[in-house]
Amino acid sequence: MDTIAKQSKDIQLQLLSMDKENRKLSSKLQPSDLRIRQTQQVTLTKSFMDTMNKYRDIQTKYQRKYKERMEKQYLVVNPNTTENEIARLLESGELGQVFAQELIEKSSKSTEAKAALQEVQERHQEIVKIEQTVLELQQLFIDMQVLVKNQGEIINQIEYQVVAANENTEKGVEELKEAVVYQVI
């Protein structure tokens, strides 16, 4: 999770830097170049925000389901627990520890408790896989951002070459006109 926070902060700083650079270059670039750069920056910013909103929604949904599952499993092991006590244990982060202790104490008496422990372990493995997938998606997003940035630079170079070729062609036409005038004289 810390990695995602760090990467998202880095991306945010890159987007801000891109915006500042666009503003700085606004008087130096051709209007078409500036529009391309601004469009890329806006598109990347929107994509980043959409991705982070999806990530936040997934994380919130996961946390809610995880809490619900932990409550149900804890109630299987300790059915006399009140909702207030479960809420307190969830907030303090002690529910997992208390659950494990209760489960160990009652495991010899109850096959349900053993099944609950097995389910908790399986869910934990699923959670680890989900976290890994989210990290991979984040890396993919960053890689795509780099590709889009590189493509933007290539487009800028192509446009620069086209403008230079156009200018050279215009100069060539002028020189040909002058040559024709000198040939006639």
PDB file of C-alpha atoms in Angstrom, residues 78-174:
ATOM      1  CA  ASN A  78     -17.622 -16.776  19.906  1.00  0.00           C
ATOM      2  CA  PRO A  79     -21.401 -16.463  19.334  1.00  0.00           C
ATOM      3  CA  ASN A  80     -22.051 -14.515  22.567  1.00  0.00           C
ATOM      4  CA  THR A  81     -20.023 -11.482  21.465  1.00  0.00           C
ATOM      5  CA  THR A  82     -21.909  -8.184  21.176  1.00  0.00           C
ATOM      6  CA  GLU A  83     -21.799  -5.922  18.129  1.00  0.00           C
ATOM      7  CA  ASN A  84     -20.138  -3.207  20.216  1.00  0.00           C
ATOM      8  CA  GLU A  85     -17.338  -5.551  21.248  1.00  0.00           C
ATOM      9  CA  ILE A  86     -16.773  -6.649  17.651  1.00  0.00           C
ATOM     10  CA  ALA A  87     -16.729  -3.002  16.508  1.00  0.00           C
ATOM     11  CA  ARG A  88     -14.192  -2.171  19.230  1.00  0.00           C
ATOM     12  CA  LEU A  89     -11.978  -5.105  18.224  1.00  0.00           C
ATOM     13  CA  LEU A  90     -12.192  -4.119  14.556  1.00  0.00           C
ATOM     14  CA  GLU A  91     -11.266  -0.506  15.264  1.00  0.00           C
ATOM     15  CA  SER A  92      -8.327  -1.497  17.440  1.00  0.00           C
ATOM     16  CA  GLY A  93      -7.141  -4.072  14.907  1.00  0.00           C
ATOM     17  CA  GLU A  94      -7.223  -6.810  17.538  1.00  0.00           C
ATOM     18  CA  LEU A  95     -10.057  -8.854  16.037  1.00  0.00           C
ATOM     19  CA  GLY A  96      -7.707 -11.116  14.091  1.00  0.00           C
ATOM     20  CA  GLN A  97      -5.563 -11.843  17.158  1.00  0.00           C
ATOM     21  CA  VAL A  98      -8.540 -12.437  19.443  1.00  0.00           C
ATOM     22  CA  PHE A  99     -10.164 -14.568  16.758  1.00  0.00           C
ATOM     23  CA  ALA A 100      -7.047 -16.714  16.415  1.00  0.00           C
ATOM     24  CA  GLN A 101      -6.787 -17.161  20.196  1.00  0.00           C
ATOM     25  CA  GLU A 102     -10.464 -18.102  20.498  1.00  0.00           C
ATOM     26  CA  LEU A 103     -10.125 -20.444  17.562  1.00  0.00           C
ATOM     27  CA  ILE A 104      -7.105 -22.210  19.026  1.00  0.00           C
ATOM     28  CA  GLU A 105      -8.845 -22.638  22.372  1.00  0.00           C
ATOM     29  CA  LYS A 106     -11.982 -24.066  20.802  1.00  0.00           C
ATOM     30  CA  SER A 107     -10.415 -25.899  17.862  1.00  0.00           C
ATOM     31  CA  SER A 108     -10.361 -29.220  19.653  1.00  0.00           C
ATOM     32  CA  LYS A 109     -14.087 -28.901  20.375  1.00  0.00           C
ATOM     33  CA  SER A 110     -15.430 -27.625  17.090  1.00  0.00           C
ATOM     34  CA  THR A 111     -14.987 -28.587  13.469  1.00  0.00           C
ATOM     35  CA  GLU A 112     -16.669 -25.313  12.522  1.00  0.00           C
ATOM     36  CA  ALA A 113     -13.820 -23.428  14.123  1.00  0.00           C
ATOM     37  CA  LYS A 114     -11.298 -25.411  12.105  1.00  0.00           C
ATOM     38  CA  ALA A 115     -13.217 -24.680   8.933  1.00  0.00           C
ATOM     39  CA  ALA A 116     -13.346 -21.000   9.882  1.00  0.00           C
ATOM     40  CA  LEU A 117      -9.582 -20.968  10.407  1.00  0.00           C
ATOM     41  CA  GLN A 118      -9.080 -22.616   7.024  1.00  0.00           C
ATOM     42  CA  GLU A 119     -11.343 -20.018   5.420  1.00  0.00           C
ATOM     43  CA  VAL A 120      -9.473 -17.176   7.124  1.00  0.00           C
ATOM     44  CA  GLN A 121      -6.178 -18.511   5.819  1.00  0.00           C
ATOM     45  CA  GLU A 122      -7.578 -18.907   2.302  1.00  0.00           C
ATOM     46  CA  ARG A 123      -9.013 -15.388   2.394  1.00  0.00           C
ATOM     47  CA  HIS A 124      -5.688 -14.029   3.530  1.00  0.00           C
ATOM     48  CA  GLN A 125      -4.013 -15.650   0.530  1.00  0.00           C
ATOM     49  CA  GLU A 126      -6.682 -14.146  -1.733  1.00  0.00           C
ATOM     50  CA  ILE A 127      -6.055 -10.735  -0.187  1.00  0.00           C
ATOM     51  CA  VAL A 128      -2.337 -11.043  -0.865  1.00  0.00           C
ATOM     52  CA  LYS A 129      -3.113 -11.930  -4.490  1.00  0.00           C
ATOM     53  CA  ILE A 130      -5.469  -8.948  -4.814  1.00  0.00           C
ATOM     54  CA  GLU A 131      -2.837  -6.601  -3.416  1.00  0.00           C
ATOM     55  CA  GLN A 132      -0.285  -7.983  -5.887  1.00  0.00           C
ATOM     56  CA  THR A 133      -2.736  -7.517  -8.757  1.00  0.00           C
ATOM     57  CA  VAL A 134      -3.395  -3.916  -7.736  1.00  0.00           C
ATOM     58  CA  LEU A 135       0.354  -3.273  -7.664  1.00  0.00           C
ATOM     59  CA  GLU A 136       0.731  -4.814 -11.118  1.00  0.00           C
ATOM     60  CA  LEU A 137      -2.105  -2.638 -12.432  1.00  0.00           C
ATOM     61  CA  GLN A 138      -0.432   0.422 -10.962  1.00  0.00           C
ATOM     62  CA  GLN A 139       2.828  -0.483 -12.698  1.00  0.00           C
ATOM     63  CA  LEU A 140       0.961  -1.038 -15.956  1.00  0.00           C
ATOM     64  CA  PHE A 141      -0.588   2.420 -15.618  1.00  0.00           C
ATOM     65  CA  ILE A 142       2.840   3.956 -15.091  1.00  0.00           C
ATOM     66  CA  ASP A 143       4.254   2.063 -18.079  1.00  0.00           C
ATOM     67  CA  MET A 144       1.376   3.276 -20.243  1.00  0.00           C
ATOM     68  CA  GLN A 145       2.023   6.831 -19.100  1.00  0.00           C
ATOM     69  CA  VAL A 146       5.654   6.555 -20.165  1.00  0.00           C
ATOM     70  CA  LEU A 147       4.608   5.169 -23.558  1.00  0.00           C
ATOM     71  CA  VAL A 148       2.147   8.000 -24.113  1.00  0.00           C
ATOM     72  CA  LYS A 149       4.788  10.537 -23.116  1.00  0.00           C
ATOM     73  CA  ASN A 150       7.318   8.983 -25.502  1.00  0.00           C
ATOM     74  CA  GLN A 151       4.765   8.959 -28.311  1.00  0.00           C
ATOM     75  CA  GLY A 152       4.090  12.633 -27.641  1.00  0.00           C
ATOM     76  CA  GLU A 153       7.772  13.382 -28.020  1.00  0.00           C
ATOM     77  CA  ILE A 154       7.882  11.435 -31.287  1.00  0.00           C
ATOM     78  CA  ILE A 155       4.859  13.349 -32.578  1.00  0.00           C
ATOM     79  CA  ASN A 156       6.557  16.609 -31.625  1.00  0.00           C
ATOM     80  CA  GLN A 157       9.684  15.577 -33.538  1.00  0.00           C
ATOM     81  CA  ILE A 158       7.661  14.581 -36.601  1.00  0.00           C
ATOM     82  CA  GLU A 159       5.807  17.876 -36.565  1.00  0.00           C
ATOM     83  CA  TYR A 160       9.089  19.756 -36.168  1.00  0.00           C
ATOM     84  CA  GLN A 161      10.552  17.913 -39.165  1.00  0.00           C
ATOM     85  CA  VAL A 162       7.433  18.626 -41.256  1.00  0.00           C
ATOM     86  CA  VAL A 163       7.605  22.339 -40.401  1.00  0.00           C
ATOM     87  CA  ALA A 164      11.336  22.408 -41.212  1.00  0.00           C
ATOM     88  CA  ALA A 165      10.732  20.614 -44.535  1.00  0.00           C
ATOM     89  CA  ASN A 166       7.964  23.081 -45.360  1.00  0.00           C
ATOM     90  CA  GLU A 167      10.254  26.026 -44.608  1.00  0.00           C
ATOM     91  CA  ASN A 168      13.053  24.504 -46.702  1.00  0.00           C
ATOM     92  CA  THR A 169      10.633  23.903 -49.568  1.00  0.00           C
ATOM     93  CA  GLU A 170       9.469  27.519 -49.433  1.00  0.00           C
ATOM     94  CA  LYS A 171      13.097  28.698 -49.468  1.00  0.00           C
ATOM     95  CA  GLY A 172      13.803  26.392 -52.413  1.00  0.00           C
ATOM     96  CA  VAL A 173      10.847  27.817 -54.343  1.00  0.00           C
ATOM     97  CA  GLU A 174      12.106  31.361 -53.709  1.00  0.00           C
TER      98      GLU A 174
END
